[in-house]
């Protein structure tokens, strides 16, 4: 079976600091992975490489068996790759679902009652997921500011 995602010997350096040294990471259809490690272990850096936000210093990225170059997050998105970072309350006035699809919402979503129906869904999002996101409880907005504001 061909790997959907295959990162081979990925290295990323920032000056003399090696954030990633020869990392191999593969994902096949139906698999779920968790990246675990101490702070500074390179988890976020690896995901930024996969998401097209950073270029590896060396190594290769293969998607569905073909070597690719990800010059920007839009390149990764075009291949069905999306990274959801662990930033809390990126847009605190939006729902969880709206934060996840922040770059995909139609321009008039602020006034639309069901913006999910108007979206061009990536192939990996099923109709069942789109139906769930259209439910009022999935897109509920916060009614108050979080305590740190």
mmCIF file of C-alpha atoms in Angstrom:
data_model
loop_
_atom_site.group_PDB
_atom_site.id
_atom_site.type_symbol
_atom_site.label_atom_id
_atom_site.label_comp_id
_atom_site.label_asym_id
_atom_site.label_seq_id
_atom_site.Cartn_x
_atom_site.Cartn_y
_atom_site.Cartn_z
ATOM 1 C CA UNK A 1 0.000 0.000 0.000
ATOM 2 C CA UNK A 2 1.314 3.449 -0.933
ATOM 3 C CA UNK A 3 1.826 5.940 1.858
ATOM 4 C CA UNK A 4 -0.475 8.951 1.635
ATOM 5 C CA UNK A 5 2.219 11.076 3.260
ATOM 6 C CA UNK A 6 5.872 10.161 3.413
ATOM 7 C CA UNK A 7 8.477 12.478 4.892
ATOM 8 C CA UNK A 8 11.966 11.115 4.288
ATOM 9 C CA UNK A 9 15.139 12.240 6.116
ATOM 10 C CA UNK A 10 13.683 15.679 6.873
ATOM 11 C CA UNK A 11 16.203 18.085 8.357
ATOM 12 C CA UNK A 12 15.501 21.665 9.425
ATOM 13 C CA UNK A 13 18.167 23.925 10.842
ATOM 14 C CA UNK A 14 18.003 27.464 12.147
ATOM 15 C CA UNK A 15 21.587 28.644 12.003
ATOM 16 C CA UNK A 16 23.528 26.165 14.137
ATOM 17 C CA UNK A 17 20.403 24.794 15.813
ATOM 18 C CA UNK A 18 19.046 21.538 14.375
ATOM 19 C CA UNK A 19 15.290 21.428 14.988
ATOM 20 C CA UNK A 20 14.874 18.260 12.898
ATOM 21 C CA UNK A 21 17.600 15.710 12.124
ATOM 22 C CA UNK A 22 16.776 13.060 9.527
ATOM 23 C CA UNK A 23 13.120 12.601 10.484
ATOM 24 C CA UNK A 24 11.090 9.915 8.693
ATOM 25 C CA UNK A 25 7.309 9.990 9.038
ATOM 26 C CA UNK A 26 4.727 8.067 7.031
ATOM 27 C CA UNK A 27 0.927 7.986 7.075
ATOM 28 C CA UNK A 28 -1.233 5.414 5.308
ATOM 29 C CA UNK A 29 -4.951 5.548 4.643
ATOM 30 C CA UNK A 30 -7.002 4.946 7.781
ATOM 31 C CA UNK A 31 -4.155 5.587 10.221
ATOM 32 C CA UNK A 32 -4.226 8.048 13.085
ATOM 33 C CA UNK A 33 -0.966 9.393 14.480
ATOM 34 C CA UNK A 34 0.011 11.478 17.486
ATOM 35 C CA UNK A 35 3.298 13.351 17.695
ATOM 36 C CA UNK A 36 4.581 13.390 21.239
ATOM 37 C CA UNK A 37 7.706 14.904 22.682
ATOM 38 C CA UNK A 38 9.172 17.454 25.004
ATOM 39 C CA UNK A 39 9.090 21.165 24.261
ATOM 40 C CA UNK A 40 11.649 21.868 21.567
ATOM 41 C CA UNK A 41 11.570 18.316 20.170
ATOM 42 C CA UNK A 42 10.517 19.552 16.702
ATOM 43 C CA UNK A 43 6.833 18.525 16.587
ATOM 44 C CA UNK A 44 5.578 21.923 15.431
ATOM 45 C CA UNK A 45 8.496 22.347 13.041
ATOM 46 C CA UNK A 46 7.715 19.008 11.389
ATOM 47 C CA UNK A 47 4.051 19.988 10.973
ATOM 48 C CA UNK A 48 5.060 23.369 9.555
ATOM 49 C CA UNK A 49 7.204 21.574 6.973
ATOM 50 C CA UNK A 50 4.317 19.258 6.089
ATOM 51 C CA UNK A 51 1.893 22.198 5.977
ATOM 52 C CA UNK A 52 4.087 24.209 3.588
ATOM 53 C CA UNK A 53 4.886 26.931 6.117
ATOM 54 C CA UNK A 54 8.597 26.029 6.291
ATOM 55 C CA UNK A 55 10.966 24.523 3.770
ATOM 56 C CA UNK A 56 13.083 21.637 5.015
ATOM 57 C CA UNK A 57 16.834 22.177 4.944
ATOM 58 C CA UNK A 58 17.086 18.718 3.382
ATOM 59 C CA UNK A 59 15.005 15.598 2.809
ATOM 60 C CA UNK A 60 11.958 14.965 0.671
ATOM 61 C CA UNK A 61 8.191 15.095 0.944
ATOM 62 C CA UNK A 62 6.078 12.560 -0.932
ATOM 63 C CA UNK A 63 2.308 12.708 -1.252
ATOM 64 C CA UNK A 64 0.581 9.607 -2.647
ATOM 65 C CA UNK A 65 3.929 8.302 -3.888
ATOM 66 C CA UNK A 66 4.972 11.470 -5.744
ATOM 67 C CA UNK A 67 7.695 13.820 -4.574
ATOM 68 C CA UNK A 68 6.352 17.344 -4.040
ATOM 69 C CA UNK A 69 7.686 20.755 -3.121
ATOM 70 C CA UNK A 70 5.477 22.725 -0.770
ATOM 71 C CA UNK A 71 6.265 26.389 -1.288
ATOM 72 C CA UNK A 72 3.326 27.709 0.727
ATOM 73 C CA UNK A 73 0.391 26.500 2.845
ATOM 74 C CA UNK A 74 -1.817 26.874 -0.246
ATOM 75 C CA UNK A 75 0.308 24.219 -1.989
ATOM 76 C CA UNK A 76 -0.301 21.826 0.908
ATOM 77 C CA UNK A 77 -4.031 22.625 0.946
ATOM 78 C CA UNK A 78 -4.258 21.890 -2.765
ATOM 79 C CA UNK A 79 -2.935 18.404 -1.947
ATOM 80 C CA UNK A 80 -5.460 17.915 0.864
ATOM 81 C CA UNK A 81 -3.082 18.739 3.728
ATOM 82 C CA UNK A 82 -4.239 21.086 6.454
ATOM 83 C CA UNK A 83 -2.518 21.771 9.752
ATOM 84 C CA UNK A 84 -4.518 22.974 12.723
ATOM 85 C CA UNK A 85 -2.086 24.596 15.124
ATOM 86 C CA UNK A 86 -2.482 24.595 18.883
ATOM 87 C CA UNK A 87 -3.102 28.328 19.103
ATOM 88 C CA UNK A 88 -5.900 28.930 21.585
ATOM 89 C CA UNK A 89 -8.628 31.382 20.604
ATOM 90 C CA UNK A 90 -7.071 32.346 17.291
ATOM 91 C CA UNK A 91 -10.345 34.110 16.465
ATOM 92 C CA UNK A 92 -12.197 34.032 19.814
ATOM 93 C CA UNK A 93 -15.456 35.422 18.382
ATOM 94 C CA UNK A 94 -15.756 32.428 16.028
ATOM 95 C CA UNK A 95 -16.898 28.904 16.854
ATOM 96 C CA UNK A 96 -14.512 25.940 17.010
ATOM 97 C CA UNK A 97 -15.693 24.789 13.570
ATOM 98 C CA UNK A 98 -15.177 28.275 12.101
ATOM 99 C CA UNK A 99 -11.662 28.448 13.581
ATOM 100 C CA UNK A 100 -10.787 25.069 12.031
ATOM 101 C CA UNK A 101 -11.918 26.234 8.579
ATOM 102 C CA UNK A 102 -10.831 29.857 9.021
ATOM 103 C CA UNK A 103 -9.278 30.225 5.569
ATOM 104 C CA UNK A 104 -12.115 28.360 3.852
ATOM 105 C CA UNK A 105 -15.148 30.385 4.943
ATOM 106 C CA UNK A 106 -17.011 32.253 2.209
ATOM 107 C CA UNK A 107 -16.623 36.068 2.363
ATOM 108 C CA UNK A 108 -20.213 36.637 3.525
ATOM 109 C CA UNK A 109 -20.039 34.034 6.333
ATOM 110 C CA UNK A 110 -20.262 36.699 9.032
ATOM 111 C CA UNK A 111 -23.874 37.336 8.072
ATOM 112 C CA UNK A 112 -24.789 33.879 6.737
ATOM 113 C CA UNK A 113 -26.778 31.565 8.995
ATOM 114 C CA UNK A 114 -25.245 28.392 7.500
ATOM 115 C CA UNK A 115 -21.947 29.295 5.781
ATOM 116 C CA UNK A 116 -20.957 25.604 5.680
ATOM 117 C CA UNK A 117 -23.416 24.847 2.884
ATOM 118 C CA UNK A 118 -21.712 27.416 0.618
ATOM 119 C CA UNK A 119 -18.172 26.098 1.112
ATOM 120 C CA UNK A 120 -16.146 24.168 -1.443
ATOM 121 C CA UNK A 121 -15.271 21.275 0.851
ATOM 122 C CA UNK A 122 -11.894 19.536 0.574
ATOM 123 C CA UNK A 123 -12.201 15.949 -0.619
ATOM 124 C CA UNK A 124 -11.294 14.613 2.833
ATOM 125 C CA UNK A 125 -14.342 16.228 4.464
ATOM 126 C CA UNK A 126 -17.341 14.004 4.042
ATOM 127 C CA UNK A 127 -20.942 15.096 3.588
ATOM 128 C CA UNK A 128 -21.629 13.723 7.069
ATOM 129 C CA UNK A 129 -19.021 16.127 8.499
ATOM 130 C CA UNK A 130 -20.486 19.035 6.539
ATOM 131 C CA UNK A 131 -23.959 18.148 7.852
ATOM 132 C CA UNK A 132 -22.624 18.073 11.415
ATOM 133 C CA UNK A 133 -20.959 21.460 11.015
ATOM 134 C CA UNK A 134 -24.255 22.877 9.749
ATOM 135 C CA UNK A 135 -25.943 22.088 13.084
ATOM 136 C CA UNK A 136 -26.419 25.136 15.309
ATOM 137 C CA UNK A 137 -24.561 23.594 18.281
ATOM 138 C CA UNK A 138 -21.430 22.987 16.154
ATOM 139 C CA UNK A 139 -21.191 26.628 15.105
ATOM 140 C CA UNK A 140 -22.313 28.309 18.304
ATOM 141 C CA UNK A 141 -20.470 31.558 18.917
ATOM 142 C CA UNK A 142 -19.144 32.664 22.258
ATOM 143 C CA UNK A 143 -21.386 35.091 24.047
ATOM 144 C CA UNK A 144 -18.692 36.505 26.305
ATOM 145 C CA UNK A 145 -14.998 37.252 26.115
ATOM 146 C CA UNK A 146 -12.580 34.726 27.583
ATOM 147 C CA UNK A 147 -11.160 35.700 30.995
ATOM 148 C CA UNK A 148 -7.755 36.694 29.589
ATOM 149 C CA UNK A 149 -9.261 39.597 27.568
#
